[in-house]
Tab-separated table of C-alpha atoms in Angstrom:
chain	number	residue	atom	x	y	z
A	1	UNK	CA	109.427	106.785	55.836
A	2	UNK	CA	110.984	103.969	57.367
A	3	UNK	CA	112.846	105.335	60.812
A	4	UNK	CA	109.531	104.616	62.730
A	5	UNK	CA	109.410	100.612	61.933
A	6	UNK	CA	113.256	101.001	62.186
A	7	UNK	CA	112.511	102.202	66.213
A	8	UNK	CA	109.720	99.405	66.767
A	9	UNK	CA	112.360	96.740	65.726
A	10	UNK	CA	115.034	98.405	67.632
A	11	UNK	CA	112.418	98.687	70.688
A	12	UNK	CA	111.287	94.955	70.081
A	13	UNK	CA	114.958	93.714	70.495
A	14	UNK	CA	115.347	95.684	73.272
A	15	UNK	CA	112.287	93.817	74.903
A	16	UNK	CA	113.697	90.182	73.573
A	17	UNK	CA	116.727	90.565	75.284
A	18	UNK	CA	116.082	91.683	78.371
A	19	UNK	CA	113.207	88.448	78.565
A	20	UNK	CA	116.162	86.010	77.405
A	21	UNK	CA	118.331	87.507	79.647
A	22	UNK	CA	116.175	86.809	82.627
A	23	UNK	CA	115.313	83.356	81.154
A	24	UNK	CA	119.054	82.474	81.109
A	25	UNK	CA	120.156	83.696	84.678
A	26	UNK	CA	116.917	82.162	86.405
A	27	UNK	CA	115.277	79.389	84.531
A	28	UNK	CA	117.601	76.751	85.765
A	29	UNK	CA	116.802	76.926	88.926
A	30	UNK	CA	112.939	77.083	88.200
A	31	UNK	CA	112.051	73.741	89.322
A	32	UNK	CA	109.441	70.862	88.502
A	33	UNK	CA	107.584	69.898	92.090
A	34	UNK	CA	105.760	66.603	91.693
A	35	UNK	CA	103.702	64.775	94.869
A	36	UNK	CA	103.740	60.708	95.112
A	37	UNK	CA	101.329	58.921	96.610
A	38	UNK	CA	100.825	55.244	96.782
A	39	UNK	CA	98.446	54.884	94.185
A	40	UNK	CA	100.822	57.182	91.688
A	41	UNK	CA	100.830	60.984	90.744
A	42	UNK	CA	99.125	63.239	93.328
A	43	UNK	CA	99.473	66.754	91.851
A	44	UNK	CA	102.368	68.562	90.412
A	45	UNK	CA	103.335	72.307	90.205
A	46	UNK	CA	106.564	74.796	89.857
A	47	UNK	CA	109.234	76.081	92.675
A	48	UNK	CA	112.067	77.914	92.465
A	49	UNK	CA	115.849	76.849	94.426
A	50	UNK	CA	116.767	80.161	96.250
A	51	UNK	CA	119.921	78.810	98.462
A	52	UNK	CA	122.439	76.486	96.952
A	53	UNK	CA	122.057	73.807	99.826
A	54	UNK	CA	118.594	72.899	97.851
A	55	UNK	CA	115.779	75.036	99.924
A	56	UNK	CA	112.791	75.447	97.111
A	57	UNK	CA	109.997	78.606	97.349
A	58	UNK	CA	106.147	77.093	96.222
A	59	UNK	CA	102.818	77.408	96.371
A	60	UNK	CA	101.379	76.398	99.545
A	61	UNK	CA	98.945	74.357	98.016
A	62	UNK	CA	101.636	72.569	95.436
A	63	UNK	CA	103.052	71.106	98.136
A	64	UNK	CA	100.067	70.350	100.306
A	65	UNK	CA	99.507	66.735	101.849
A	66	UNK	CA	103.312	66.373	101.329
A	67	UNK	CA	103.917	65.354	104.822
A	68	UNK	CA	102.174	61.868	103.838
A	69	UNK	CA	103.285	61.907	100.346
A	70	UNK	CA	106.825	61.964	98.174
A	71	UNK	CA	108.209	64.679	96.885
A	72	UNK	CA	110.148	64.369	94.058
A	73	UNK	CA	112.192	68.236	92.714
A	74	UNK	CA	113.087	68.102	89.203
A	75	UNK	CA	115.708	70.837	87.577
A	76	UNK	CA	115.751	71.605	83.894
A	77	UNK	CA	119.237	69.985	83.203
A	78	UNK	CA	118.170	66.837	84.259
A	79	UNK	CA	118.438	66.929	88.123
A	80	UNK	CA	115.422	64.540	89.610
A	81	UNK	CA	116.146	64.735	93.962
A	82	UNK	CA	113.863	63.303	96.794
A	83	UNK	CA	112.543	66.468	99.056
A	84	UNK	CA	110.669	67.403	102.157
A	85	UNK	CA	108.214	69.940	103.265
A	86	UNK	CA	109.825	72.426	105.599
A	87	UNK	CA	106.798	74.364	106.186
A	88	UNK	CA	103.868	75.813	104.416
A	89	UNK	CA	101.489	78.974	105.471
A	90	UNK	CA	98.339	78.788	103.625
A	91	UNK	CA	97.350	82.309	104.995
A	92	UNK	CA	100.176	83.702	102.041
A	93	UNK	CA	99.782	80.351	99.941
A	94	UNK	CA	103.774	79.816	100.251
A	95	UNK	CA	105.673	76.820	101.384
A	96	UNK	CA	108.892	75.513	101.624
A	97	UNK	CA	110.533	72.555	100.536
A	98	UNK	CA	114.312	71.355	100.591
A	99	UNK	CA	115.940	68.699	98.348
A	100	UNK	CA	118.242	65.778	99.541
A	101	UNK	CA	120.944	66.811	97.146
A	102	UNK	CA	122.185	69.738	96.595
A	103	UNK	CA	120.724	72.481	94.202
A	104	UNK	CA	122.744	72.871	90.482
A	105	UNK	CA	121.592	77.019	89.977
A	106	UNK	CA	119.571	79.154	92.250
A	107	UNK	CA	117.873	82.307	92.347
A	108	UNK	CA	118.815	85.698	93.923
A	109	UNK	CA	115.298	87.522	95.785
A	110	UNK	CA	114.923	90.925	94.820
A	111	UNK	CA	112.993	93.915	96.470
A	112	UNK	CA	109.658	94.186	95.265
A	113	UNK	CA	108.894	97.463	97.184
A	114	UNK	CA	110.555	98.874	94.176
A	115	UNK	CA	107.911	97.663	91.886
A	116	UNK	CA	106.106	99.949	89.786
A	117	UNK	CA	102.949	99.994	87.506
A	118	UNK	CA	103.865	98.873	84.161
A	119	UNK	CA	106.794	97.307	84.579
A	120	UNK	CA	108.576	94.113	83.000
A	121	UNK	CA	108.044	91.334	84.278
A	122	UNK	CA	108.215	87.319	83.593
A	123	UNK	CA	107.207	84.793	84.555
A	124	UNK	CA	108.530	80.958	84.583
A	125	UNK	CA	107.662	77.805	85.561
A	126	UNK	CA	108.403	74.211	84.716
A	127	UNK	CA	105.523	72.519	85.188
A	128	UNK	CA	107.309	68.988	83.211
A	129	UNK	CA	110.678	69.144	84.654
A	130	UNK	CA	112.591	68.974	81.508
A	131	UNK	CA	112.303	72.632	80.084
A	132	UNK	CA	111.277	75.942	81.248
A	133	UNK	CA	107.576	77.772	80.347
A	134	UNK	CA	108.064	81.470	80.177
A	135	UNK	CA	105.385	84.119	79.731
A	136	UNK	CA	106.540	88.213	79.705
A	137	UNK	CA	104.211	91.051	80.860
A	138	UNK	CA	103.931	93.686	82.962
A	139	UNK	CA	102.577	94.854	86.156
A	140	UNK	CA	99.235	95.884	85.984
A	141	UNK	CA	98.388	96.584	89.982
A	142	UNK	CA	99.628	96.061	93.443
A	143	UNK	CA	96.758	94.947	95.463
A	144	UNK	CA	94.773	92.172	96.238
A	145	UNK	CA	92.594	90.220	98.933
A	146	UNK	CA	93.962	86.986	100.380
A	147	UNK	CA	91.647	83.671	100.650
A	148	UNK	CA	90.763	84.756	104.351
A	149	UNK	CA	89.658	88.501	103.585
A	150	UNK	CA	92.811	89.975	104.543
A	151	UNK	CA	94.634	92.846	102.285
A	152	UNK	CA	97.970	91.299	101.347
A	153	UNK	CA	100.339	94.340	100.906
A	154	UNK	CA	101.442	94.767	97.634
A	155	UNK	CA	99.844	91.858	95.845
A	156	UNK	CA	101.345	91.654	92.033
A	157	UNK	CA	98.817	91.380	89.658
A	158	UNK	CA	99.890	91.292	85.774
A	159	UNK	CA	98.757	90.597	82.529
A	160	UNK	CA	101.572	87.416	82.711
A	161	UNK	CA	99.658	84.563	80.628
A	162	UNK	CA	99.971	81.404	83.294
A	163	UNK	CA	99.022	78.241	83.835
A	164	UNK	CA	98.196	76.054	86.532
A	165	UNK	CA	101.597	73.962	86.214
A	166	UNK	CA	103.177	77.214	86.500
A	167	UNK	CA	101.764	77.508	90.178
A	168	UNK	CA	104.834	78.110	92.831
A	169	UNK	CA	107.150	79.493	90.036
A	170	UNK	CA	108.677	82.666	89.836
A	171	UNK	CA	108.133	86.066	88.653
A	172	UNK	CA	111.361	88.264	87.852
A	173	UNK	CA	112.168	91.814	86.602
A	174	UNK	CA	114.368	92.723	84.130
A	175	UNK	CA	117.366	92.447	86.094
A	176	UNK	CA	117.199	88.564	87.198
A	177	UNK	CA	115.977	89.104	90.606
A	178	UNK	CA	112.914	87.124	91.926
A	179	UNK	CA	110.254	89.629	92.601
A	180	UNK	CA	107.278	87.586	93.287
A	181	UNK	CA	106.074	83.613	93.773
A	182	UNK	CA	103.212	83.349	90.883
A	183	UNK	CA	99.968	81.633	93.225
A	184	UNK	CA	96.882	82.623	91.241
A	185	UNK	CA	95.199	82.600	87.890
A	186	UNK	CA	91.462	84.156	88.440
A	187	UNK	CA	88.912	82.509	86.841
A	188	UNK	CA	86.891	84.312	84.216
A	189	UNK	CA	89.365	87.449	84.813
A	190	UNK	CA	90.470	87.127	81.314
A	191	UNK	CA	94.382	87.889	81.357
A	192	UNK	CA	95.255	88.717	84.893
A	193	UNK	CA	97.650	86.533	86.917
A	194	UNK	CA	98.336	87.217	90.557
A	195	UNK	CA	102.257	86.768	92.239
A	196	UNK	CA	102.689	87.080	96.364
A	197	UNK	CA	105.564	89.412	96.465
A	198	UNK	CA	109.032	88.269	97.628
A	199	UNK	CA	109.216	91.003	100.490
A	200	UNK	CA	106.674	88.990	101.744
A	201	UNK	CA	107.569	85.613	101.175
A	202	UNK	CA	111.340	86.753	102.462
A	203	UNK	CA	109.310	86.959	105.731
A	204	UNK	CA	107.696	84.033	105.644
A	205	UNK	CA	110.403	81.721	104.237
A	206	UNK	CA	112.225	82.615	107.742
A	207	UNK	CA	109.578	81.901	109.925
A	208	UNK	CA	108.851	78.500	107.908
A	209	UNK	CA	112.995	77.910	108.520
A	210	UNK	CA	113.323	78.412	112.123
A	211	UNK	CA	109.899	76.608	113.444
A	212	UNK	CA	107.985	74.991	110.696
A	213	UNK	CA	105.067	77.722	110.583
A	214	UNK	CA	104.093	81.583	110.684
A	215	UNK	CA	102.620	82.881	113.914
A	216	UNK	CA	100.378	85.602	113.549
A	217	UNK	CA	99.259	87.642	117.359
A	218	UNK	CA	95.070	86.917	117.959
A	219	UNK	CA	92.837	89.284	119.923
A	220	UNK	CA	89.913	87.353	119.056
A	221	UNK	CA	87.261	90.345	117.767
A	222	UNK	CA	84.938	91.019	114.962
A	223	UNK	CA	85.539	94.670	113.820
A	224	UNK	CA	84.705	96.734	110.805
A	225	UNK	CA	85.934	99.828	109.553
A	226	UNK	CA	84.434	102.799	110.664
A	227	UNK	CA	84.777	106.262	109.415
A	228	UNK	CA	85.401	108.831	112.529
A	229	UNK	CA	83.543	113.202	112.078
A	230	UNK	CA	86.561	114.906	110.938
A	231	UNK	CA	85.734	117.440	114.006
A	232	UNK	CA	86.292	114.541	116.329
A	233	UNK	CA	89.304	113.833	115.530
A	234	UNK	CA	90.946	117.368	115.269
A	235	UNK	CA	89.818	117.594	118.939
A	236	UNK	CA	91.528	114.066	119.925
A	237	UNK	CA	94.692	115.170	118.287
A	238	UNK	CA	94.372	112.162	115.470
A	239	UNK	CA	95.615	112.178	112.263
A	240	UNK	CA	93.393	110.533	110.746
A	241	UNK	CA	89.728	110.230	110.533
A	242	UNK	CA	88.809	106.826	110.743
A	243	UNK	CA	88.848	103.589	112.876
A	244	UNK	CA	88.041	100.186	113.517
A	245	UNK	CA	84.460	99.579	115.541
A	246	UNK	CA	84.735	96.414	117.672
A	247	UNK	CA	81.654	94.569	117.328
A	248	UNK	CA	81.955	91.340	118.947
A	249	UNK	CA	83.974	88.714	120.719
A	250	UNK	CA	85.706	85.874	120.724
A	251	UNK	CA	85.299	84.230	124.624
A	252	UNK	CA	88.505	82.804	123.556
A	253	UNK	CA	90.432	85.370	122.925
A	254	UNK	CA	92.428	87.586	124.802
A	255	UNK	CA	90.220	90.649	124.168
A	256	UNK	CA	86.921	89.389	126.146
A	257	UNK	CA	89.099	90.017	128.908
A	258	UNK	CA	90.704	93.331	128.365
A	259	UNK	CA	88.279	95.858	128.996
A	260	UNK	CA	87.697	96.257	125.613
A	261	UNK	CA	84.018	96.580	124.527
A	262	UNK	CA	81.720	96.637	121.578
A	263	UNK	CA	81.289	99.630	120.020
A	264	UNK	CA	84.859	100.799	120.900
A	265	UNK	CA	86.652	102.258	117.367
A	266	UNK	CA	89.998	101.263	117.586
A	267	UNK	CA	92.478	103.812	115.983
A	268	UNK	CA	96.139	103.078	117.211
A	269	UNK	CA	97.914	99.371	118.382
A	270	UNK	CA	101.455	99.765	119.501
A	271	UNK	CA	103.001	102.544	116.984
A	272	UNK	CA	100.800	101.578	114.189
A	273	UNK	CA	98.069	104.021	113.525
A	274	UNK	CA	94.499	102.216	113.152
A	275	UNK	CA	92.502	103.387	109.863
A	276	UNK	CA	91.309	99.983	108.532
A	277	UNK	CA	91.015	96.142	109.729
A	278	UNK	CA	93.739	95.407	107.185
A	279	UNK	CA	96.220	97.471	109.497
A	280	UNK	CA	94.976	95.306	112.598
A	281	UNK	CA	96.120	92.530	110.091
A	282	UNK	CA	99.776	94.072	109.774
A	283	UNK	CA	100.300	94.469	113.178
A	284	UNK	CA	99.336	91.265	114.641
A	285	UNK	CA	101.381	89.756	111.306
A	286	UNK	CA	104.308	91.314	113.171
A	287	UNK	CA	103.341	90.016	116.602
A	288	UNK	CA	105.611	86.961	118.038
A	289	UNK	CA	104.620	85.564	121.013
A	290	UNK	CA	103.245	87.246	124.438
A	291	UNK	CA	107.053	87.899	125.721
A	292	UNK	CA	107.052	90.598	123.840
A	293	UNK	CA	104.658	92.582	126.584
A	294	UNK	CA	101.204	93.749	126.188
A	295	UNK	CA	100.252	96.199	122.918
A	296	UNK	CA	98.807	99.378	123.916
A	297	UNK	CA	95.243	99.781	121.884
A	298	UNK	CA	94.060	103.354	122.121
A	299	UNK	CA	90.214	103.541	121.289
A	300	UNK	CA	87.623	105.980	120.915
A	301	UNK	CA	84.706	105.365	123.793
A	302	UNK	CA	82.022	108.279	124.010
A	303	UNK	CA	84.164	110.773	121.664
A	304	UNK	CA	87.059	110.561	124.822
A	305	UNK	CA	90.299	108.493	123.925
A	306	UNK	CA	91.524	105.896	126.081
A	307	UNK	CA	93.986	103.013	126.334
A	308	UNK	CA	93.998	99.593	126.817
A	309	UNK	CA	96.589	97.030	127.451
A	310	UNK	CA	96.093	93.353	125.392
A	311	UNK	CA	98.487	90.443	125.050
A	312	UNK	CA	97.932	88.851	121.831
A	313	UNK	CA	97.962	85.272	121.823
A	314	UNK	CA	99.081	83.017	118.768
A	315	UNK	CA	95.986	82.624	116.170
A	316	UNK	CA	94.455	79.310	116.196
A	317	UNK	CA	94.597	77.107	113.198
């Protein structure tokens, strides 16, 4: 009569552990991010130390303003260290901050690829900088759209209970690893939390290192997605059966000037096949600087294909 409540205690240890265990290896470095102005506290939020030499992962806008105002990093055993904004990205809502002293723990990144549906996850911040806040959950979806209509890939979203001090903090799987920067708590979405995944932010953190910023490639078009007859594209060889319709220009931008025009359905750049606007997104995300050579953008203009050659320029802020 009893084995089953014997297994549910069992299976509840099981669960305690492996959230203490996380709590242990990562919470000290989980640190407290407060902004000083002249007039006192600006705005405060959560960051976790990720290289020993005191470079801090945040929220974008935790540490916005904080070229004309004080930083001040605080770690859980007691730490309190002057710090400067290395370089934020608003587009991800990341930033990066370093500390004049060194940092006492830090925090390994993971591979959040690997995530899955369901899985353990938790969540800490330390929004006072004297003790760690922890919430446990698990992952409840992987998608999400940013603040400028773009499809971030592999958004976390989980039933983690956060708050806004927790902002900039980090999520973590079972095994220690920092899986995700927590950035989002959606209003009136009772119980959902939203993290920016750390194969993302690994990319960002190392643009923000070398040069202060992310550079994203620019055509300068409008577009929307546009489904393609399947009988097309068996007879242009496609794999696919969809595209993205050009529908307007930017004078600025290096596609007024391409030979590009509206009504073109664009449905290859470079390698990347073209199905959606969100894949436009990835592959001028990966785009450097106009060195690298034009992109070839194959279209579809009066049900012939055709290619184009555009050199992206870097997006304006």
């Amino acid at each position: 009569m009893h084995a089953p409540l014997d297994f549910d205690a069992e299976a509840l240890d099981a669960y305690s552990r492996a959230v203490v265990g996380v709590v242990e290896s990562v919470g000290p470095a989980v640190v407290s991010i407060a902004r000083r102005g002249p007039r006192g506290p600006a705005g405060a939020g959560s960051g976790v130390a990720y290289t020993p030499d005191g470079y801090v992962l945040t929220n974008a806008h935790v540490a916005a303003g904080a070229r004309e105002l004080q930083l001040e990093v605080s770690f859980t055993e007691g730490t309190t260290t002057r710090a400067h904004l290395v370089g934020f990205d608003h587009a991800t809502d990341l930033a990066v901050v370093r500390t004049s002293e060194p940092a006492p723990s830090h925090a390994p990144f993971g591979d959040s690829a690997r995530l899955r549906v369901g899985q353990l996850v938790v969540a800490i911040g330390n929004p006072l900088g004297f003790s760690s806040t922890v919430s446990a959950g698990v992952v409840s979806a992987l998608t999400m759209r940013a603040r400028d209509g773009r499809a971030m890939e592999g958004i976390i979203q989980s039933d983690v209970a956060l708050n806004p001090g927790n902002s900039g903090g980090p999520l973590v799987d079972s095994r220690g690893h920092v899986v995700g920067v927590n950035t989002a708590i959606i209003l009136g979405a009772q119980g959902l939390s939203f993290s920016v995944p750390i194969d993302t932010a690994k990319w960002v953190v190392a643009e923000l290192m070398a040069t202060g910023r992310v550079r994203r490639g620019w055509l300068g078009i409008s577009a929307q997605n546009r489904p393609l007859s399947r009988e097309l594209a068996r007879r242009l060889g496609l794999s696919h059966a969809s595209g993205v319709e050009v529908s307007g220009f930017d004078e600025r931008g290096p596609a007024a000037k391409s030979g590009l025009r509206a009504g073109d359905v664009v449905v290859r750049i470079g390698t990347q096949r073209v199905e959606s606007v969100d894949d436009v997104h990835r592959v001028l995300g990966r785009w450097r600087e106009a060195s690298d050579g034009p992109l070839e953008v194959e279209v579809v203009r009066d049900k012939e294909l055709m290619q184009l050659g555009i050199v992206p320029v870097e997006a304006p802020l």
